Amino acid sequence: MSSTRLWLGIVILIATAFLFYNVANAFLADSVEQIGLRSVVIALLSAFAGGIVARNGFVLPAIALWLALWTVTVYFLYAIAAPVDPNPLPGIARHNWAAFLGSGVATIVGAQLGQALVKKRASHPAAT
């Protein structure tokens, strides 16, 4: 496993997620249902792109990045809600559980699919 490819895969995951979120925010409405679904689709596509670049060993770094991003998200939501709600964590969990679990599963599946695609192409040489 090349650490350069792994780091490049992480950079690609972050860059594609940033790009997809900005495109989605520019063109799609912001309903609660769409935001959850959008999170899942973007996690899947970004992890897939990162998995293609990294080629192998990408699932754990992708999950670590996903967990770090959700940790920061929950922290900021807590910081926003804490002044008006003495116990905001149950409400945060109630409103974000589907996006949290869905994007986690999508990250795992996307990273594995990206790696599998590269392995399949490597095992089948191009016809000439």
PDB file of N, CA and C in Angstrom, residues 75-116:
ATOM      1  N   TYR A  75     -20.410  18.740  17.560  1.00  0.00           N
ATOM      2  CA  TYR A  75     -19.880  19.750  18.483  1.00  0.00           C
ATOM      3  C   TYR A  75     -20.462  21.131  18.170  1.00  0.00           C
ATOM      4  N   PHE A  76     -20.442  21.510  16.890  1.00  0.00           N
ATOM      5  CA  PHE A  76     -20.974  22.827  16.532  1.00  0.00           C
ATOM      6  C   PHE A  76     -22.483  22.914  16.745  1.00  0.00           C
ATOM      7  N   LEU A  77     -23.202  21.848  16.440  1.00  0.00           N
ATOM      8  CA  LEU A  77     -24.638  21.844  16.714  1.00  0.00           C
ATOM      9  C   LEU A  77     -24.907  21.965  18.211  1.00  0.00           C
ATOM     10  N   TYR A  78     -24.104  21.300  18.997  1.00  0.00           N
ATOM     11  CA  TYR A  78     -24.228  21.402  20.453  1.00  0.00           C
ATOM     12  C   TYR A  78     -23.943  22.832  20.920  1.00  0.00           C
ATOM     13  N   ALA A  79     -22.884  23.425  20.368  1.00  0.00           N
ATOM     14  CA  ALA A  79     -22.524  24.796  20.763  1.00  0.00           C
ATOM     15  C   ALA A  79     -23.619  25.791  20.392  1.00  0.00           C
ATOM     16  N   ILE A  80     -24.296  25.554  19.287  1.00  0.00           N
ATOM     17  CA  ILE A  80     -25.378  26.439  18.861  1.00  0.00           C
ATOM     18  C   ILE A  80     -26.611  26.245  19.737  1.00  0.00           C
ATOM     19  N   ALA A  81     -26.932  24.988  20.068  1.00  0.00           N
ATOM     20  CA  ALA A  81     -28.170  24.694  20.800  1.00  0.00           C
ATOM     21  C   ALA A  81     -28.028  24.836  22.311  1.00  0.00           C
ATOM     22  N   ALA A  82     -26.839  24.736  22.851  1.00  0.00           N
ATOM     23  CA  ALA A  82     -26.642  24.727  24.308  1.00  0.00           C
ATOM     24  C   ALA A  82     -27.200  25.962  25.022  1.00  0.00           C
ATOM     25  N   PRO A  83     -27.095  27.167  24.464  1.00  0.00           N
ATOM     26  CA  PRO A  83     -27.634  28.323  25.195  1.00  0.00           C
ATOM     27  C   PRO A  83     -29.148  28.295  25.392  1.00  0.00           C
ATOM     28  N   VAL A  84     -29.877  27.598  24.538  1.00  0.00           N
ATOM     29  CA  VAL A  84     -31.340  27.591  24.652  1.00  0.00           C
ATOM     30  C   VAL A  84     -31.904  26.262  25.142  1.00  0.00           C
ATOM     31  N   ASP A  85     -31.082  25.222  25.162  1.00  0.00           N
ATOM     32  CA  ASP A  85     -31.536  23.899  25.586  1.00  0.00           C
ATOM     33  C   ASP A  85     -30.489  23.321  26.535  1.00  0.00           C
ATOM     34  N   PRO A  86     -30.880  23.005  27.772  1.00  0.00           N
ATOM     35  CA  PRO A  86     -29.888  22.493  28.717  1.00  0.00           C
ATOM     36  C   PRO A  86     -29.342  21.104  28.348  1.00  0.00           C
ATOM     37  N   ASN A  87     -30.071  20.340  27.552  1.00  0.00           N
ATOM     38  CA  ASN A  87     -29.627  19.002  27.141  1.00  0.00           C
ATOM     39  C   ASN A  87     -29.915  18.814  25.647  1.00  0.00           C
ATOM     40  N   PRO A  88     -29.097  19.394  24.761  1.00  0.00           N
ATOM     41  CA  PRO A  88     -29.418  19.359  23.332  1.00  0.00           C
ATOM     42  C   PRO A  88     -29.037  18.065  22.606  1.00  0.00           C
ATOM     43  N   LEU A  89     -28.233  17.202  23.215  1.00  0.00           N
ATOM     44  CA  LEU A  89     -27.771  16.015  22.488  1.00  0.00           C
ATOM     45  C   LEU A  89     -28.888  15.073  22.022  1.00  0.00           C
ATOM     46  N   PRO A  90     -29.926  14.798  22.815  1.00  0.00           N
ATOM     47  CA  PRO A  90     -31.004  13.948  22.290  1.00  0.00           C
ATOM     48  C   PRO A  90     -31.687  14.543  21.055  1.00  0.00           C
ATOM     49  N   GLY A  91     -31.896  15.836  21.051  1.00  0.00           N
ATOM     50  CA  GLY A  91     -32.507  16.483  19.882  1.00  0.00           C
ATOM     51  C   GLY A  91     -31.598  16.445  18.666  1.00  0.00           C
ATOM     52  N   ILE A  92     -30.321  16.654  18.888  1.00  0.00           N
ATOM     53  CA  ILE A  92     -29.349  16.583  17.783  1.00  0.00           C
ATOM     54  C   ILE A  92     -29.348  15.178  17.206  1.00  0.00           C
ATOM     55  N   ALA A  93     -29.329  14.168  18.084  1.00  0.00           N
ATOM     56  CA  ALA A  93     -29.334  12.774  17.619  1.00  0.00           C
ATOM     57  C   ALA A  93     -30.627  12.440  16.880  1.00  0.00           C
ATOM     58  N   ARG A  94     -31.753  12.913  17.408  1.00  0.00           N
ATOM     59  CA  ARG A  94     -33.049  12.626  16.792  1.00  0.00           C
ATOM     60  C   ARG A  94     -33.149  13.196  15.382  1.00  0.00           C
ATOM     61  N   HIS A  95     -32.595  14.387  15.169  1.00  0.00           N
ATOM     62  CA  HIS A  95     -32.700  15.039  13.870  1.00  0.00           C
ATOM     63  C   HIS A  95     -31.625  14.600  12.872  1.00  0.00           C
ATOM     64  N   ASN A  96     -30.569  13.964  13.347  1.00  0.00           N
ATOM     65  CA  ASN A  96     -29.451  13.650  12.448  1.00  0.00           C
ATOM     66  C   ASN A  96     -29.104  12.167  12.361  1.00  0.00           C
ATOM     67  N   TRP A  97     -29.851  11.290  13.009  1.00  0.00           N
ATOM     68  CA  TRP A  97     -29.464   9.887  13.044  1.00  0.00           C
ATOM     69  C   TRP A  97     -29.449   9.246  11.662  1.00  0.00           C
ATOM     70  N   ALA A  98     -30.412   9.581  10.819  1.00  0.00           N
ATOM     71  CA  ALA A  98     -30.467   8.956   9.488  1.00  0.00           C
ATOM     72  C   ALA A  98     -29.280   9.387   8.632  1.00  0.00           C
ATOM     73  N   ALA A  99     -28.957  10.657   8.657  1.00  0.00           N
ATOM     74  CA  ALA A  99     -27.802  11.135   7.893  1.00  0.00           C
ATOM     75  C   ALA A  99     -26.509  10.567   8.464  1.00  0.00           C
ATOM     76  N   PHE A 100     -26.423  10.468   9.779  1.00  0.00           N
ATOM     77  CA  PHE A 100     -25.233   9.920  10.432  1.00  0.00           C
ATOM     78  C   PHE A 100     -25.001   8.465  10.027  1.00  0.00           C
ATOM     79  N   LEU A 101     -25.997   7.626  10.242  1.00  0.00           N
ATOM     80  CA  LEU A 101     -25.854   6.200   9.909  1.00  0.00           C
ATOM     81  C   LEU A 101     -25.763   5.977   8.405  1.00  0.00           C
ATOM     82  N   GLY A 102     -26.606   6.675   7.651  1.00  0.00           N
ATOM     83  CA  GLY A 102     -26.590   6.501   6.197  1.00  0.00           C
ATOM     84  C   GLY A 102     -25.276   6.913   5.570  1.00  0.00           C
ATOM     85  N   SER A 103     -24.730   8.039   6.009  1.00  0.00           N
ATOM     86  CA  SER A 103     -23.453   8.473   5.433  1.00  0.00           C
ATOM     87  C   SER A 103     -22.307   7.571   5.874  1.00  0.00           C
ATOM     88  N   GLY A 104     -22.400   6.987   7.071  1.00  0.00           N
ATOM     89  CA  GLY A 104     -21.376   6.033   7.509  1.00  0.00           C
ATOM     90  C   GLY A 104     -21.372   4.782   6.655  1.00  0.00           C
ATOM     91  N   VAL A 105     -22.552   4.221   6.434  1.00  0.00           N
ATOM     92  CA  VAL A 105     -22.661   3.039   5.569  1.00  0.00           C
ATOM     93  C   VAL A 105     -22.239   3.391   4.144  1.00  0.00           C
ATOM     94  N   ALA A 106     -22.664   4.549   3.663  1.00  0.00           N
ATOM     95  CA  ALA A 106     -22.301   4.974   2.302  1.00  0.00           C
ATOM     96  C   ALA A 106     -20.795   5.170   2.163  1.00  0.00           C
ATOM     97  N   THR A 107     -20.147   5.646   3.205  1.00  0.00           N
ATOM     98  CA  THR A 107     -18.695   5.817   3.167  1.00  0.00           C
ATOM     99  C   THR A 107     -18.002   4.460   3.045  1.00  0.00           C
ATOM    100  N   ILE A 108     -18.443   3.492   3.821  1.00  0.00           N
ATOM    101  CA  ILE A 108     -17.854   2.152   3.752  1.00  0.00           C
ATOM    102  C   ILE A 108     -18.090   1.539   2.379  1.00  0.00           C
ATOM    103  N   VAL A 109     -19.327   1.584   1.915  1.00  0.00           N
ATOM    104  CA  VAL A 109     -19.677   0.981   0.618  1.00  0.00           C
ATOM    105  C   VAL A 109     -18.947   1.686  -0.521  1.00  0.00           C
ATOM    106  N   GLY A 110     -18.919   3.016  -0.509  1.00  0.00           N
ATOM    107  CA  GLY A 110     -18.235   3.762  -1.569  1.00  0.00           C
ATOM    108  C   GLY A 110     -16.752   3.452  -1.628  1.00  0.00           C
ATOM    109  N   ALA A 111     -16.093   3.420  -0.464  1.00  0.00           N
ATOM    110  CA  ALA A 111     -14.658   3.117  -0.436  1.00  0.00           C
ATOM    111  C   ALA A 111     -14.390   1.701  -0.938  1.00  0.00           C
ATOM    112  N   GLN A 112     -15.220   0.741  -0.523  1.00  0.00           N
ATOM    113  CA  GLN A 112     -15.038  -0.635  -0.973  1.00  0.00           C
ATOM    114  C   GLN A 112     -15.311  -0.782  -2.467  1.00  0.00           C
ATOM    115  N   LEU A 113     -16.335  -0.112  -2.968  1.00  0.00           N
ATOM    116  CA  LEU A 113     -16.633  -0.183  -4.402  1.00  0.00           C
ATOM    117  C   LEU A 113     -15.527   0.441  -5.240  1.00  0.00           C
ATOM    118  N   GLY A 114     -14.975   1.565  -4.797  1.00  0.00           N
ATOM    119  CA  GLY A 114     -13.874   2.195  -5.513  1.00  0.00           C
ATOM    120  C   GLY A 114     -12.661   1.294  -5.578  1.00  0.00           C
ATOM    121  N   GLN A 115     -12.324   0.676  -4.461  1.00  0.00           N
ATOM    122  CA  GLN A 115     -11.190  -0.242  -4.431  1.00  0.00           C
ATOM    123  C   GLN A 115     -11.460  -1.475  -5.302  1.00  0.00           C
ATOM    124  N   ALA A 116     -12.687  -1.992  -5.242  1.00  0.00           N
ATOM    125  CA  ALA A 116     -13.039  -3.181  -6.022  1.00  0.00           C
ATOM    126  C   ALA A 116     -12.973  -2.896  -7.514  1.00  0.00           C
TER     127      ALA A 116
END
